[in-house]
PDB file of C-alpha atoms in Angstrom:
ATOM      1  CA  UNK A 124       0.200   0.441   0.032  1.00  0.00           C
ATOM      2  CA  UNK A 125       1.697   2.964  -1.323  1.00  0.00           C
ATOM      3  CA  UNK A 126       1.662   6.468   0.825  1.00  0.00           C
ATOM      4  CA  UNK A 127      -0.846   8.731  -1.034  1.00  0.00           C
ATOM      5  CA  UNK A 128      -3.220   5.611  -0.938  1.00  0.00           C
ATOM      6  CA  UNK A 129      -3.391   5.307   2.749  1.00  0.00           C
ATOM      7  CA  UNK A 130      -3.150   9.422   3.370  1.00  0.00           C
ATOM      8  CA  UNK A 131      -6.363  10.028   0.930  1.00  0.00           C
ATOM      9  CA  UNK A 132      -8.281   7.056   2.857  1.00  0.00           C
ATOM     10  CA  UNK A 133      -7.413   8.896   6.070  1.00  0.00           C
ATOM     11  CA  UNK A 134      -8.886  12.038   5.747  1.00  0.00           C
ATOM     12  CA  UNK A 135     -12.102  13.611   6.258  1.00  0.00           C
ATOM     13  CA  UNK A 136     -12.826  15.752   3.646  1.00  0.00           C
ATOM     14  CA  UNK A 137     -13.104  18.512   5.739  1.00  0.00           C
ATOM     15  CA  UNK A 138     -11.796  21.962   3.855  1.00  0.00           C
ATOM     16  CA  UNK A 139     -10.217  23.428   6.712  1.00  0.00           C
ATOM     17  CA  UNK A 140      -8.432  20.448   8.560  1.00  0.00           C
ATOM     18  CA  UNK A 141      -5.418  19.314   9.155  1.00  0.00           C
ATOM     19  CA  UNK A 142      -5.233  16.431   7.478  1.00  0.00           C
ATOM     20  CA  UNK A 143      -5.899  17.402   4.170  1.00  0.00           C
ATOM     21  CA  UNK A 144      -2.245  18.908   3.976  1.00  0.00           C
ATOM     22  CA  UNK A 145       1.018  17.693   5.574  1.00  0.00           C
ATOM     23  CA  UNK A 146       1.866  14.919   7.459  1.00  0.00           C
ATOM     24  CA  UNK A 147      -0.971  14.858  10.270  1.00  0.00           C
ATOM     25  CA  UNK A 148      -4.125  12.366   9.533  1.00  0.00           C
ATOM     26  CA  UNK A 149      -6.816  10.891  11.709  1.00  0.00           C
ATOM     27  CA  UNK A 150      -5.642   8.040  14.018  1.00  0.00           C
ATOM     28  CA  UNK A 151      -8.135   4.336  12.730  1.00  0.00           C
ATOM     29  CA  UNK A 152      -8.256   3.454  16.446  1.00  0.00           C
ATOM     30  CA  UNK A 153     -10.966   5.784  16.385  1.00  0.00           C
ATOM     31  CA  UNK A 154     -12.698   4.289  19.687  1.00  0.00           C
ATOM     32  CA  UNK A 155      -9.744   6.049  21.661  1.00  0.00           C
ATOM     33  CA  UNK A 156     -10.394   9.026  20.712  1.00  0.00           C
ATOM     34  CA  UNK A 157     -13.170  12.178  21.327  1.00  0.00           C
ATOM     35  CA  UNK A 158     -15.219  12.557  18.371  1.00  0.00           C
ATOM     36  CA  UNK A 159     -13.161   9.804  16.269  1.00  0.00           C
ATOM     37  CA  UNK A 160     -10.017  11.896  16.405  1.00  0.00           C
ATOM     38  CA  UNK A 161     -11.591  14.925  15.362  1.00  0.00           C
ATOM     39  CA  UNK A 162      -8.514  16.983  15.778  1.00  0.00           C
ATOM     40  CA  UNK A 163      -5.679  14.901  13.937  1.00  0.00           C
ATOM     41  CA  UNK A 164      -3.138  13.371  16.124  1.00  0.00           C
ATOM     42  CA  UNK A 165      -1.566  10.441  13.413  1.00  0.00           C
ATOM     43  CA  UNK A 166       1.679  11.490  11.748  1.00  0.00           C
ATOM     44  CA  UNK A 167       1.952   9.485   9.283  1.00  0.00           C
ATOM     45  CA  UNK A 168       5.179   9.994   6.628  1.00  0.00           C
ATOM     46  CA  UNK A 169       7.503   8.222   3.881  1.00  0.00           C
ATOM     47  CA  UNK A 170      10.934   7.697   4.847  1.00  0.00           C
ATOM     48  CA  UNK A 171      12.933   5.893   2.001  1.00  0.00           C
ATOM     49  CA  UNK A 172      10.411   4.189   0.507  1.00  0.00           C
ATOM     50  CA  UNK A 173       8.994   3.031   4.298  1.00  0.00           C
ATOM     51  CA  UNK A 174       5.537   4.029   5.383  1.00  0.00           C
ATOM     52  CA  UNK A 175       5.740   5.482   9.181  1.00  0.00           C
ATOM     53  CA  UNK A 176       2.975   6.069  11.517  1.00  0.00           C
ATOM     54  CA  UNK A 177       2.846   7.476  14.787  1.00  0.00           C
ATOM     55  CA  UNK A 178      -0.118   8.332  16.943  1.00  0.00           C
ATOM     56  CA  UNK A 179       0.442  11.545  18.817  1.00  0.00           C
ATOM     57  CA  UNK A 180      -1.847  10.700  21.552  1.00  0.00           C
ATOM     58  CA  UNK A 181      -0.821   7.290  22.956  1.00  0.00           C
ATOM     59  CA  UNK A 182      -2.053   4.887  21.336  1.00  0.00           C
ATOM     60  CA  UNK A 183       0.096   1.673  21.152  1.00  0.00           C
ATOM     61  CA  UNK A 184       1.979   0.864  17.489  1.00  0.00           C
ATOM     62  CA  UNK A 185       0.350  -2.677  17.109  1.00  0.00           C
ATOM     63  CA  UNK A 186      -3.360  -1.427  17.871  1.00  0.00           C
ATOM     64  CA  UNK A 187      -2.657   1.679  14.961  1.00  0.00           C
ATOM     65  CA  UNK A 188      -1.555  -0.811  12.589  1.00  0.00           C
ATOM     66  CA  UNK A 189      -4.301  -3.577  13.040  1.00  0.00           C
ATOM     67  CA  UNK A 190      -6.870  -1.013  12.636  1.00  0.00           C
ATOM     68  CA  UNK A 191      -5.454   0.029   9.585  1.00  0.00           C
ATOM     69  CA  UNK A 192      -4.897  -3.468   9.120  1.00  0.00           C
ATOM     70  CA  UNK A 193      -8.946  -4.220   9.074  1.00  0.00           C
ATOM     71  CA  UNK A 194      -9.285  -1.486   6.600  1.00  0.00           C
ATOM     72  CA  UNK A 195      -6.966  -2.656   4.718  1.00  0.00           C
ATOM     73  CA  UNK A 196      -4.417  -0.233   4.468  1.00  0.00           C
ATOM     74  CA  UNK A 197      -1.516  -1.522   5.999  1.00  0.00           C
ATOM     75  CA  UNK A 198      -0.179  -5.024   4.104  1.00  0.00           C
ATOM     76  CA  UNK A 199       2.524  -5.715   6.634  1.00  0.00           C
ATOM     77  CA  UNK A 200       0.733  -5.636  10.042  1.00  0.00           C
ATOM     78  CA  UNK A 201       0.399  -9.922   9.432  1.00  0.00           C
ATOM     79  CA  UNK A 202      -0.292 -12.426  11.728  1.00  0.00           C
ATOM     80  CA  UNK A 203       2.954 -13.213  13.571  1.00  0.00           C
ATOM     81  CA  UNK A 204       3.838 -17.222  14.438  1.00  0.00           C
ATOM     82  CA  UNK A 205       2.086 -16.813  17.371  1.00  0.00           C
ATOM     83  CA  UNK A 206       0.008 -15.030  19.639  1.00  0.00           C
ATOM     84  CA  UNK A 207      -2.919 -14.561  16.901  1.00  0.00           C
ATOM     85  CA  UNK A 208      -5.655 -17.029  16.777  1.00  0.00           C
ATOM     86  CA  UNK A 209      -8.292 -17.446  13.934  1.00  0.00           C
ATOM     87  CA  UNK A 210     -11.747 -16.638  14.664  1.00  0.00           C
ATOM     88  CA  UNK A 211     -13.069 -16.992  11.143  1.00  0.00           C
ATOM     89  CA  UNK A 212     -11.848 -16.639   7.978  1.00  0.00           C
ATOM     90  CA  UNK A 213     -14.343 -15.022   5.248  1.00  0.00           C
ATOM     91  CA  UNK A 214     -13.675 -16.452   1.481  1.00  0.00           C
ATOM     92  CA  UNK A 215     -13.861 -13.974  -1.112  1.00  0.00           C
ATOM     93  CA  UNK A 216     -15.126 -15.962  -4.546  1.00  0.00           C
ATOM     94  CA  UNK A 217     -15.293 -15.123  -8.416  1.00  0.00           C
ATOM     95  CA  UNK A 218     -19.313 -15.353  -9.922  1.00  0.00           C
ATOM     96  CA  UNK A 219     -17.937 -18.963 -11.057  1.00  0.00           C
ATOM     97  CA  UNK A 220     -17.241 -19.627  -7.359  1.00  0.00           C
ATOM     98  CA  UNK A 221     -13.528 -19.981  -7.604  1.00  0.00           C
ATOM     99  CA  UNK A 222     -11.333 -18.445  -4.502  1.00  0.00           C
ATOM    100  CA  UNK A 223      -9.218 -15.662  -4.692  1.00  0.00           C
ATOM    101  CA  UNK A 224      -8.644 -14.282  -1.149  1.00  0.00           C
ATOM    102  CA  UNK A 225      -8.944 -15.018   2.083  1.00  0.00           C
ATOM    103  CA  UNK A 226      -9.772 -12.502   4.921  1.00  0.00           C
ATOM    104  CA  UNK A 227      -9.398 -13.512   8.745  1.00  0.00           C
ATOM    105  CA  UNK A 228     -10.804 -12.513  11.592  1.00  0.00           C
ATOM    106  CA  UNK A 229      -8.006 -12.679  14.283  1.00  0.00           C
ATOM    107  CA  UNK A 230      -7.865 -12.641  17.989  1.00  0.00           C
ATOM    108  CA  UNK A 231      -4.873 -11.376  19.584  1.00  0.00           C
ATOM    109  CA  UNK A 232      -3.230  -9.886  23.032  1.00  0.00           C
ATOM    110  CA  UNK A 233      -4.200  -6.622  22.052  1.00  0.00           C
ATOM    111  CA  UNK A 234      -7.889  -7.252  20.965  1.00  0.00           C
ATOM    112  CA  UNK A 235      -9.046  -8.667  17.195  1.00  0.00           C
ATOM    113  CA  UNK A 236      -6.883  -7.539  14.634  1.00  0.00           C
ATOM    114  CA  UNK A 237      -7.507  -8.684  10.322  1.00  0.00           C
ATOM    115  CA  UNK A 238      -5.190  -9.998   7.755  1.00  0.00           C
ATOM    116  CA  UNK A 239      -5.671 -11.515   3.918  1.00  0.00           C
ATOM    117  CA  UNK A 240      -4.244 -14.300   1.983  1.00  0.00           C
ATOM    118  CA  UNK A 241      -4.537 -15.668  -1.331  1.00  0.00           C
ATOM    119  CA  UNK A 242      -4.488 -19.418  -2.060  1.00  0.00           C
ATOM    120  CA  UNK A 243      -1.405 -21.175  -1.481  1.00  0.00           C
ATOM    121  CA  UNK A 244       0.112 -18.206   0.828  1.00  0.00           C
ATOM    122  CA  UNK A 245      -0.089 -17.313   4.200  1.00  0.00           C
ATOM    123  CA  UNK A 246      -1.227 -14.791   5.992  1.00  0.00           C
ATOM    124  CA  UNK A 247       2.070 -13.352   6.228  1.00  0.00           C
ATOM    125  CA  UNK A 248       1.584 -12.437   2.657  1.00  0.00           C
ATOM    126  CA  UNK A 249      -1.489 -10.300   2.681  1.00  0.00           C
ATOM    127  CA  UNK A 250      -3.127  -9.561  -1.231  1.00  0.00           C
ATOM    128  CA  UNK A 251       0.385 -10.399  -2.541  1.00  0.00           C
ATOM    129  CA  UNK A 252      -0.448  -8.545  -6.162  1.00  0.00           C
ATOM    130  CA  UNK A 253      -4.054  -8.097  -6.209  1.00  0.00           C
ATOM    131  CA  UNK A 254      -5.272  -4.706  -4.953  1.00  0.00           C
ATOM    132  CA  UNK A 255      -8.317  -4.297  -3.082  1.00  0.00           C
ATOM    133  CA  UNK A 256     -10.336  -3.234  -6.434  1.00  0.00           C
ATOM    134  CA  UNK A 257      -9.693  -6.045  -7.723  1.00  0.00           C
ATOM    135  CA  UNK A 258     -11.563  -8.205  -4.696  1.00  0.00           C
ATOM    136  CA  UNK A 259     -15.189  -9.172  -6.158  1.00  0.00           C
ATOM    137  CA  UNK A 260     -17.646  -8.797  -4.063  1.00  0.00           C
ATOM    138  CA  UNK A 261     -18.092 -10.838  -0.595  1.00  0.00           C
ATOM    139  CA  UNK A 262     -20.929 -13.387  -0.882  1.00  0.00           C
ATOM    140  CA  UNK A 263     -21.188 -12.512  -5.100  1.00  0.00           C
ATOM    141  CA  UNK A 264     -21.451 -15.957  -5.583  1.00  0.00           C
ATOM    142  CA  UNK A 265     -24.883 -16.643  -3.642  1.00  0.00           C
ATOM    143  CA  UNK A 266     -25.808 -12.927  -4.797  1.00  0.00           C
ATOM    144  CA  UNK A 267     -26.024 -14.541  -8.639  1.00  0.00           C
ATOM    145  CA  UNK A 268     -27.962 -17.050  -7.539  1.00  0.00           C
ATOM    146  CA  UNK A 269     -31.255 -15.453  -6.617  1.00  0.00           C
ATOM    147  CA  UNK A 270     -33.152 -12.500  -8.293  1.00  0.00           C
ATOM    148  CA  UNK A 271     -33.811 -10.967  -4.548  1.00  0.00           C
ATOM    149  CA  UNK A 272     -33.061  -7.381  -3.385  1.00  0.00           C
ATOM    150  CA  UNK A 273     -29.286  -7.246  -2.286  1.00  0.00           C
ATOM    151  CA  UNK A 274     -28.451  -5.508   0.981  1.00  0.00           C
ATOM    152  CA  UNK A 275     -24.946  -3.994   0.460  1.00  0.00           C
ATOM    153  CA  UNK A 276     -24.015  -3.770   3.983  1.00  0.00           C
ATOM    154  CA  UNK A 277     -19.988  -2.925   5.053  1.00  0.00           C
ATOM    155  CA  UNK A 278     -18.077  -5.533   6.439  1.00  0.00           C
ATOM    156  CA  UNK A 279     -17.943  -9.774   6.497  1.00  0.00           C
ATOM    157  CA  UNK A 280     -19.787  -9.755   9.416  1.00  0.00           C
ATOM    158  CA  UNK A 281     -22.096  -7.788   8.945  1.00  0.00           C
ATOM    159  CA  UNK A 282     -23.173  -9.185   5.295  1.00  0.00           C
ATOM    160  CA  UNK A 283     -23.455 -12.761   6.807  1.00  0.00           C
ATOM    161  CA  UNK A 284     -25.333 -11.856   9.811  1.00  0.00           C
ATOM    162  CA  UNK A 285     -28.349 -11.102   7.664  1.00  0.00           C
ATOM    163  CA  UNK A 286     -28.383 -13.656   5.225  1.00  0.00           C
ATOM    164  CA  UNK A 287     -28.890 -15.691   8.679  1.00  0.00           C
ATOM    165  CA  UNK A 288     -31.784 -13.433   8.728  1.00  0.00           C
ATOM    166  CA  UNK A 289     -32.717 -14.399   4.529  1.00  0.00           C
ATOM    167  CA  UNK A 290     -31.311 -11.280   3.353  1.00  0.00           C
ATOM    168  CA  UNK A 291     -29.085 -11.640   0.859  1.00  0.00           C
ATOM    169  CA  UNK A 292     -26.573  -9.461   1.196  1.00  0.00           C
ATOM    170  CA  UNK A 293     -22.773  -8.689   0.098  1.00  0.00           C
ATOM    171  CA  UNK A 294     -19.750  -5.854   1.031  1.00  0.00           C
ATOM    172  CA  UNK A 295     -16.636  -5.230  -0.253  1.00  0.00           C
ATOM    173  CA  UNK A 296     -13.454  -5.985   0.886  1.00  0.00           C
ATOM    174  CA  UNK A 297     -11.694  -2.521   1.497  1.00  0.00           C
ATOM    175  CA  UNK A 298     -14.493  -1.424   4.539  1.00  0.00           C
ATOM    176  CA  UNK A 299     -15.481   2.242   4.833  1.00  0.00           C
ATOM    177  CA  UNK A 300     -12.134   3.483   2.910  1.00  0.00           C
ATOM    178  CA  UNK A 301     -12.343   1.945  -0.033  1.00  0.00           C
ATOM    179  CA  UNK A 302     -12.234   4.670  -2.898  1.00  0.00           C
ATOM    180  CA  UNK A 303     -11.407   2.842  -6.174  1.00  0.00           C
ATOM    181  CA  UNK A 304     -13.937   0.001  -6.819  1.00  0.00           C
ATOM    182  CA  UNK A 305     -12.733  -1.578 -10.278  1.00  0.00           C
ATOM    183  CA  UNK A 306     -15.531  -3.326 -11.990  1.00  0.00           C
ATOM    184  CA  UNK A 307     -16.724  -5.039  -8.524  1.00  0.00           C
ATOM    185  CA  UNK A 308     -20.109  -3.012  -8.785  1.00  0.00           C
ATOM    186  CA  UNK A 309     -21.215  -4.056 -11.878  1.00  0.00           C
ATOM    187  CA  UNK A 310     -23.100  -6.873 -11.735  1.00  0.00           C
ATOM    188  CA  UNK A 311     -25.537  -4.165  -9.024  1.00  0.00           C
ATOM    189  CA  UNK A 312     -26.166  -1.677 -11.676  1.00  0.00           C
ATOM    190  CA  UNK A 313     -28.857  -3.413 -12.964  1.00  0.00           C
ATOM    191  CA  UNK A 314     -30.048  -4.745  -9.436  1.00  0.00           C
ATOM    192  CA  UNK A 315     -32.489  -3.602  -6.295  1.00  0.00           C
ATOM    193  CA  UNK A 316     -29.757  -2.468  -3.909  1.00  0.00           C
ATOM    194  CA  UNK A 317     -30.557  -1.460  -0.344  1.00  0.00           C
ATOM    195  CA  UNK A 318     -26.941   1.016   1.144  1.00  0.00           C
ATOM    196  CA  UNK A 319     -27.070  -0.066   5.162  1.00  0.00           C
ATOM    197  CA  UNK A 320     -24.168   2.505   6.315  1.00  0.00           C
ATOM    198  CA  UNK A 321     -22.633   1.233   9.641  1.00  0.00           C
ATOM    199  CA  UNK A 322     -23.469   4.538  12.017  1.00  0.00           C
ATOM    200  CA  UNK A 323     -20.452   6.410  11.817  1.00  0.00           C
ATOM    201  CA  UNK A 324     -19.269   9.307   9.254  1.00  0.00           C
ATOM    202  CA  UNK A 325     -16.729   6.424   7.919  1.00  0.00           C
ATOM    203  CA  UNK A 326     -19.695   4.547   7.227  1.00  0.00           C
ATOM    204  CA  UNK A 327     -21.885   7.068   5.593  1.00  0.00           C
ATOM    205  CA  UNK A 328     -19.436   8.723   3.614  1.00  0.00           C
ATOM    206  CA  UNK A 329     -18.878   4.980   1.727  1.00  0.00           C
ATOM    207  CA  UNK A 330     -22.769   4.446   1.116  1.00  0.00           C
ATOM    208  CA  UNK A 331     -22.581   8.124  -0.459  1.00  0.00           C
ATOM    209  CA  UNK A 332     -19.672   7.104  -2.169  1.00  0.00           C
ATOM    210  CA  UNK A 333     -21.790   3.953  -3.243  1.00  0.00           C
ATOM    211  CA  UNK A 334     -24.930   6.309  -4.254  1.00  0.00           C
ATOM    212  CA  UNK A 335     -23.289   7.936  -6.472  1.00  0.00           C
ATOM    213  CA  UNK A 336     -22.281   5.191  -9.029  1.00  0.00           C
ATOM    214  CA  UNK A 337     -25.780   2.959  -8.066  1.00  0.00           C
ATOM    215  CA  UNK A 338     -28.301   6.152  -8.410  1.00  0.00           C
ATOM    216  CA  UNK A 339     -31.291   3.894  -8.195  1.00  0.00           C
ATOM    217  CA  UNK A 340     -30.338   2.380  -4.984  1.00  0.00           C
ATOM    218  CA  UNK A 341     -31.823   3.085  -1.554  1.00  0.00           C
ATOM    219  CA  UNK A 342     -30.727   3.967   1.695  1.00  0.00           C
ATOM    220  CA  UNK A 343     -31.975   1.749   5.366  1.00  0.00           C
ATOM    221  CA  UNK A 344     -30.834   3.901   8.539  1.00  0.00           C
ATOM    222  CA  UNK A 345     -32.015   1.725  11.740  1.00  0.00           C
ATOM    223  CA  UNK A 346     -31.684   3.474  15.028  1.00  0.00           C
ATOM    224  CA  UNK A 347     -28.251   1.775  16.355  1.00  0.00           C
ATOM    225  CA  UNK A 348     -25.341   2.749  18.608  1.00  0.00           C
ATOM    226  CA  UNK A 349     -22.310   4.342  16.947  1.00  0.00           C
ATOM    227  CA  UNK A 350     -20.912   2.522  15.212  1.00  0.00           C
ATOM    228  CA  UNK A 351     -23.380   0.125  15.048  1.00  0.00           C
ATOM    229  CA  UNK A 352     -23.815  -2.257  11.847  1.00  0.00           C
ATOM    230  CA  UNK A 353     -26.416  -4.710  10.573  1.00  0.00           C
ATOM    231  CA  UNK A 354     -25.010  -7.342  12.952  1.00  0.00           C
ATOM    232  CA  UNK A 355     -25.612  -5.199  15.718  1.00  0.00           C
ATOM    233  CA  UNK A 356     -29.695  -4.405  14.573  1.00  0.00           C
ATOM    234  CA  UNK A 357     -30.231  -8.041  14.342  1.00  0.00           C
ATOM    235  CA  UNK A 358     -28.183  -9.163  17.673  1.00  0.00           C
ATOM    236  CA  UNK A 359     -30.167  -6.120  19.740  1.00  0.00           C
ATOM    237  CA  UNK A 360     -33.798  -7.485  18.500  1.00  0.00           C
ATOM    238  CA  UNK A 361     -34.557  -5.194  15.200  1.00  0.00           C
ATOM    239  CA  UNK A 362     -36.580  -7.910  12.238  1.00  0.00           C
ATOM    240  CA  UNK A 363     -36.256  -7.621   8.841  1.00  0.00           C
ATOM    241  CA  UNK A 364     -40.044  -6.827   8.839  1.00  0.00           C
ATOM    242  CA  UNK A 365     -38.435  -3.338  10.859  1.00  0.00           C
ATOM    243  CA  UNK A 366     -36.531  -3.024   8.105  1.00  0.00           C
ATOM    244  CA  UNK A 367     -38.669  -2.737   5.006  1.00  0.00           C
ATOM    245  CA  UNK A 368     -41.175  -0.133   7.387  1.00  0.00           C
ATOM    246  CA  UNK A 369     -38.181   1.975   7.378  1.00  0.00           C
ATOM    247  CA  UNK A 370     -37.584   1.787   3.454  1.00  0.00           C
ATOM    248  CA  UNK A 371     -41.127   1.995   3.353  1.00  0.00           C
ATOM    249  CA  UNK A 372     -42.302   4.935   4.724  1.00  0.00           C
ATOM    250  CA  UNK A 373     -38.892   6.647   4.058  1.00  0.00           C
ATOM    251  CA  UNK A 374     -37.977   7.383   8.209  1.00  0.00           C
ATOM    252  CA  UNK A 375     -34.682   7.638  10.048  1.00  0.00           C
ATOM    253  CA  UNK A 376     -36.660   5.068  12.764  1.00  0.00           C
ATOM    254  CA  UNK A 377     -39.301   4.445  13.779  1.00  0.00           C
ATOM    255  CA  UNK A 378     -40.883   5.406  17.423  1.00  0.00           C
ATOM    256  CA  UNK A 379     -41.074   1.667  18.566  1.00  0.00           C
ATOM    257  CA  UNK A 380     -37.691   0.912  17.643  1.00  0.00           C
ATOM    258  CA  UNK A 381     -35.985   4.306  18.545  1.00  0.00           C
ATOM    259  CA  UNK A 382     -37.422   3.187  21.888  1.00  0.00           C
ATOM    260  CA  UNK A 383     -35.750   0.259  22.298  1.00  0.00           C
ATOM    261  CA  UNK A 384     -32.178   0.903  21.076  1.00  0.00           C
ATOM    262  CA  UNK A 385     -32.225   4.098  23.481  1.00  0.00           C
ATOM    263  CA  UNK A 386     -33.201   1.843  26.595  1.00  0.00           C
ATOM    264  CA  UNK A 387     -30.759  -0.936  25.309  1.00  0.00           C
ATOM    265  CA  UNK A 388     -28.060   1.975  24.898  1.00  0.00           C
ATOM    266  CA  UNK A 389     -28.768   4.197  27.246  1.00  0.00           C
ATOM    267  CA  UNK A 390     -25.729   5.537  28.079  1.00  0.00           C
ATOM    268  CA  UNK A 391     -23.664   4.411  26.149  1.00  0.00           C
ATOM    269  CA  UNK A 392     -24.517   7.037  22.636  1.00  0.00           C
ATOM    270  CA  UNK A 393     -25.865  10.281  22.646  1.00  0.00           C
TER     271      UNK A 393
END
């Protein structure tokens, strides 16, 4: 991953923010910072072709690199020989069902982490010469077997949760930081698509970018805790019927759903 790609992905888009110029940008470990690191605290430099990062507000180097890896921005932060326990591997397959890459979720001594690998290579090798925009949609093979409406969510865990509740769901490999999509969206242009962003600025920005390429797509935004996604929605008791109601009425959230989430997450989000 080159310096400019990483810098671009970490920029917030605000006109007067420091991240627009210079070597200071937003730390990807957003949970550790007020307002998602609204005031940039991450040094990002390229020295002799080597990318250097450092959080000036105390995030460990490993947590920063793990967060960047989970967003597809750091190919070298891969599992060490010990200390990384594979929790689940998500397979990315072509329309013909051919495996092209796996995205692994790991448990480490510092929490969760992610890594990529291609067939016949180790997790330490990452995507090798494969770029994020060349990856097919996650669950693409399943999508092509049905003509149902497609739910485009952020992250494999959210897509799997949707599938468990009978929805036809897909996601992109690059997460909220992805800005180049190659041909991955081509098969969605003639389909009915529902865009379901995570409840944070990065998730909403991703879906806004996708809506420009899929002008006939609709949004659904149920009431969720900060950073909540489709998985959290169903874990909290949300229903497929509730989602369809939101779409049909073009509401942000029904009174009943809002009361449910506010009660469940009282004191945890604003």
